[in-house]
Amino acid sequence: MTTLSNLAEIRARIAAAEKSAGRPAGSVKLVAVTKTFGPEAVEPVIGAGQRIFGENRVQEAEGKYPALKEKHPGIELHLIGSLQSNKAEEAVALFDAIHSVDRPKIAGALAKEIQKQGRAPRLLIQVNTGAEPQKAGVLPEATDAFVAACRSEYGLNVTGLMCIPPAEENPAPHFALLEKIARRNGLTELSMGMSSDFESAISFGATYVRVGSAIFGVR
Ligand SMILES: *Cc1c(COP(=O)(O)O)cnc(C)c1O
């Protein structure tokens, strides 16, 4: 299978999952995750009409996307990996959305840069739904307070939540939990679902699915 036939298949599967969940066509946006792949792998996917791309490291994205964005002004770049506060300046300058806001220090650093640069990426909070010690994200029980602090203390316009369920578990309860926390906080964007589980995520309300290997192949 080539990248472009993979992309076509993922689009068809997203459309089918929207339909079987009773959701409007186009309500789920595909984030094509390009980490470890070079611009030569990304170009044909842009040519096929894909507009939203995801990277998990600021430094890797900085080596790849300024040129791609200049050449293709319509594309959007999303940061899906964790952010260090000393990279907030670069992240605000380069990314159109950040899915991994997860602690006060990052919220503060982003607020400062957004003010300074006059550029505001869309912001999602990462929730560690499985409470895994090695994983980034706010704990579920701390999320309401963190959302409130982002809004009132840092003046951030948070629009959604993101999660990465534990690898060895059924992801469905994690997707359901994320949706519940988002709803009670008035957040409309849900970034959940990857190559192996995006259809399940769509059935629980995902608005962004982040798909890498099912499009670009193994890393
Ligand atoms: C790499 C990555 C993905 C994509 O994973 P695949 O299994 O390759 O689809 C999604 N989300 C995050 C946070 C990632 O780092």
Coordinates of C-alpha atoms and ligand atoms in Angstrom, one line a residue:
M1 CA 0.0 0.0 0.0
T2 CA 1.2 3.5 -0.8
T3 CA 0.8 6.5 1.5
L4 CA -1.9 7.9 -0.8
S5 CA -4.0 4.8 -0.8
N6 CA -3.6 4.6 3.0
L7 CA -4.8 8.2 3.2
A8 CA -7.8 7.4 1.1
E9 CA -8.6 4.4 3.2
I10 CA -8.3 6.3 6.5
R11 CA -10.6 9.1 5.1
A12 CA -13.2 6.5 4.1
R13 CA -13.0 4.8 7.5
I14 CA -13.5 8.2 9.2
A15 CA -16.5 8.9 7.1
A16 CA -18.0 5.5 7.8
A17 CA -17.4 5.9 11.6
E18 CA -19.0 9.4 11.5
K19 CA -22.0 7.9 9.8
S20 CA -22.4 5.0 12.1
A21 CA -22.1 7.3 15.1
G22 CA -24.9 9.4 13.7
R23 CA -22.5 12.4 13.4
P24 CA -22.4 14.9 10.5
A25 CA -19.9 14.3 7.7
G26 CA -16.8 16.4 8.3
S27 CA -17.2 16.7 12.0
V28 CA -14.0 14.7 12.6
K29 CA -10.8 16.3 11.5
L30 CA -7.8 14.2 10.5
V31 CA -4.4 15.2 12.0
A32 CA -1.8 13.4 9.8
V33 CA 1.1 12.7 12.2
T34 CA 4.4 13.1 10.3
K35 CA 7.0 12.6 13.1
T36 CA 10.1 10.8 11.8
F37 CA 9.0 11.3 8.1
G38 CA 10.7 13.9 5.9
P39 CA 9.1 16.6 3.8
E40 CA 9.2 14.3 0.7
A41 CA 6.7 12.0 2.5
V42 CA 4.5 15.0 3.5
E43 CA 4.3 16.7 0.1
P44 CA 2.2 14.1 -1.7
V45 CA -0.3 14.1 1.2
I46 CA -0.6 17.9 0.9
G47 CA -1.1 17.3 -2.8
A48 CA -4.0 15.0 -2.0
G49 CA -5.7 17.7 0.0
Q50 CA -4.7 16.9 3.6
R51 CA -4.4 20.2 5.5
I52 CA -3.7 19.4 9.2
F53 CA -0.4 17.8 10.3
G54 CA 0.8 16.8 13.7
E55 CA 4.3 16.6 15.2
N56 CA 5.3 15.6 18.7
R57 CA 8.6 17.5 19.0
V58 CA 9.1 21.2 18.5
Q59 CA 12.7 20.8 17.3
E60 CA 11.8 18.2 14.7
A61 CA 8.9 20.4 13.4
E62 CA 11.1 23.4 13.2
G63 CA 13.4 21.6 10.8
K64 CA 10.5 20.5 8.5
Y65 CA 7.5 22.8 8.6
P66 CA 8.7 26.4 8.1
A67 CA 9.5 25.6 4.4
L68 CA 6.4 23.5 4.0
K69 CA 4.2 26.2 5.4
E70 CA 5.8 28.8 3.1
K71 CA 5.2 26.7 0.1
H72 CA 1.6 25.6 1.2
P73 CA 0.1 28.5 3.1
G74 CA -3.1 26.6 3.7
I75 CA -1.7 23.9 6.0
E76 CA -2.0 23.8 9.8
L77 CA 0.5 22.3 12.2
H78 CA -0.5 20.8 15.5
L79 CA 1.9 20.0 18.4
I80 CA 0.7 16.7 19.9
G81 CA 3.8 15.9 22.1
S82 CA 4.7 17.4 25.4
L83 CA 6.1 20.9 25.5
Q84 CA 8.9 22.2 27.7
S85 CA 8.5 25.8 28.9
N86 CA 11.8 26.8 27.3
K87 CA 10.3 26.0 23.9
A88 CA 7.1 28.0 24.4
E89 CA 8.4 30.8 22.2
E90 CA 9.2 28.5 19.2
A91 CA 5.9 26.6 19.8
V92 CA 3.7 29.7 19.7
A93 CA 5.5 30.9 16.6
L94 CA 5.2 27.7 14.6
F95 CA 2.1 25.8 15.7
D96 CA -1.5 26.5 14.9
A97 CA -2.7 24.3 17.8
I98 CA -1.1 22.8 20.9
H99 CA -2.8 19.6 22.2
S100 CA -0.5 19.1 25.2
V101 CA -1.0 21.9 27.7
D102 CA -0.7 20.1 31.1
R103 CA 0.8 22.2 33.8
P104 CA 0.7 25.8 35.2
K105 CA 4.3 26.5 34.1
I106 CA 3.4 25.7 30.5
A107 CA 0.2 27.7 30.7
G108 CA 2.1 30.7 32.0
A109 CA 4.8 30.4 29.4
L110 CA 2.2 30.1 26.6
A111 CA 0.2 33.1 27.9
K112 CA 3.3 35.2 27.9
E113 CA 4.3 34.3 24.4
I114 CA 0.8 34.7 23.0
Q115 CA 0.8 38.2 24.4
K116 CA 4.2 39.0 23.1
Q117 CA 3.8 37.5 19.6
G118 CA 0.2 38.5 19.1
R119 CA -0.4 35.0 17.8
A120 CA -2.7 32.5 19.5
P121 CA -2.6 28.8 18.7
R122 CA -5.7 26.8 19.6
L123 CA -5.1 25.2 23.0
L124 CA -6.1 21.8 24.3
I125 CA -5.3 20.3 27.7
Q126 CA -3.8 16.8 27.8
V127 CA -5.4 14.5 30.4
N128 CA -3.7 11.4 31.7
T129 CA -6.9 9.4 31.8
G130 CA -5.0 6.2 32.9
A131 CA -3.1 8.0 35.6
E132 CA 0.1 6.5 34.3
P133 CA 3.1 7.8 36.2
Q134 CA 5.3 7.9 33.1
K135 CA 2.8 9.8 31.0
A136 CA 2.2 13.5 30.6
G137 CA -1.1 15.1 31.3
V138 CA -3.3 16.4 34.1
L139 CA -4.9 13.8 36.2
P140 CA -8.7 13.4 35.6
E141 CA -9.6 14.7 39.0
A142 CA -7.4 17.7 38.7
T143 CA -8.7 18.7 35.2
D144 CA -11.6 21.0 36.2
A145 CA -9.4 23.1 38.4
F146 CA -6.7 23.3 35.8
V147 CA -9.1 24.3 33.0
A148 CA -10.4 27.1 35.4
A149 CA -6.9 28.2 36.2
C150 CA -6.0 28.4 32.5
R151 CA -9.0 30.6 31.9
S152 CA -8.9 32.9 34.9
E153 CA -5.3 33.1 36.0
Y154 CA -3.6 32.9 32.5
G155 CA -6.4 34.2 30.3
L156 CA -6.0 31.3 27.9
N157 CA -8.8 30.4 25.5
V158 CA -8.7 26.6 26.0
T159 CA -11.0 24.8 23.5
G160 CA -10.6 21.1 24.2
L161 CA -9.0 18.1 25.7
M162 CA -6.6 15.4 24.5
C163 CA -5.7 11.9 25.8
I164 CA -3.5 9.0 25.0
P165 CA -5.1 5.9 26.6
P166 CA -2.8 3.2 28.2
A167 CA -1.4 1.0 25.5
E168 CA -2.5 -2.3 26.9
E169 CA -6.1 -1.3 27.8
N170 CA -9.4 -1.0 26.0
P171 CA -9.4 2.7 25.1
A172 CA -13.2 3.1 25.1
P173 CA -13.6 4.0 28.9
H174 CA -10.8 6.6 28.5
F175 CA -12.5 8.2 25.5
A176 CA -15.8 8.2 27.4
L177 CA -14.1 9.8 30.4
L178 CA -12.4 12.5 28.3
E179 CA -15.8 13.4 26.7
K180 CA -17.4 13.6 30.1
I181 CA -14.7 16.0 31.5
A182 CA -14.9 18.1 28.3
R183 CA -18.7 18.4 28.4
R184 CA -18.8 19.6 32.0
N185 CA -16.2 22.2 31.3
G186 CA -17.8 23.6 28.2
L187 CA -15.0 22.3 25.9
T188 CA -15.9 21.3 22.4
E189 CA -12.7 19.8 20.9
L190 CA -11.8 16.2 21.7
S191 CA -8.4 15.1 20.4
M192 CA -8.5 11.3 20.8
G193 CA -7.9 8.2 18.7
M194 CA -4.8 7.1 16.8
S195 CA -4.1 4.5 14.1
S196 CA -5.3 1.5 16.1
D197 CA -8.4 3.0 17.8
F198 CA -9.7 6.1 15.9
E199 CA -13.0 4.6 15.0
S200 CA -13.8 3.9 18.7
A201 CA -12.7 7.5 19.5
I202 CA -15.1 8.8 16.8
S203 CA -18.0 6.9 18.4
F204 CA -17.2 8.7 21.7
G205 CA -17.1 12.2 20.1
A206 CA -13.6 12.7 18.9
T207 CA -13.3 15.9 16.8
Y208 CA -9.6 15.4 16.0
V209 CA -8.1 12.0 15.3
R210 CA -4.3 11.8 15.2
V211 CA -3.2 9.1 12.7
G212 CA 0.5 8.4 11.8
S213 CA 1.5 4.9 11.0
A214 CA -1.7 3.9 9.3
I215 CA -0.9 6.6 6.7
F216 CA 2.9 6.8 6.5
G217 CA 3.9 3.3 7.5
V218 CA 5.9 2.0 10.4
R219 CA 8.4 4.3 12.1
Ligands
LIG1 C1 2.8 9.3 17.2 C2 1.6 9.9 17.8 C3 0.3 9.6 17.3 C4 0.1 8.7 16.0 O1 0.3 7.4 16.4 P1 0.0 6.2 15.3 O2 -0.2 5.0 16.2 O3 1.2 6.2 14.5 O4 -1.2 6.6 14.5 C5 -0.8 10.1 17.9 N1 -0.7 10.9 19.0 C6 0.5 11.2 19.6 C7 0.5 12.0 20.8 C8 1.6 10.7 19.0 O5 2.8 10.9 19.6

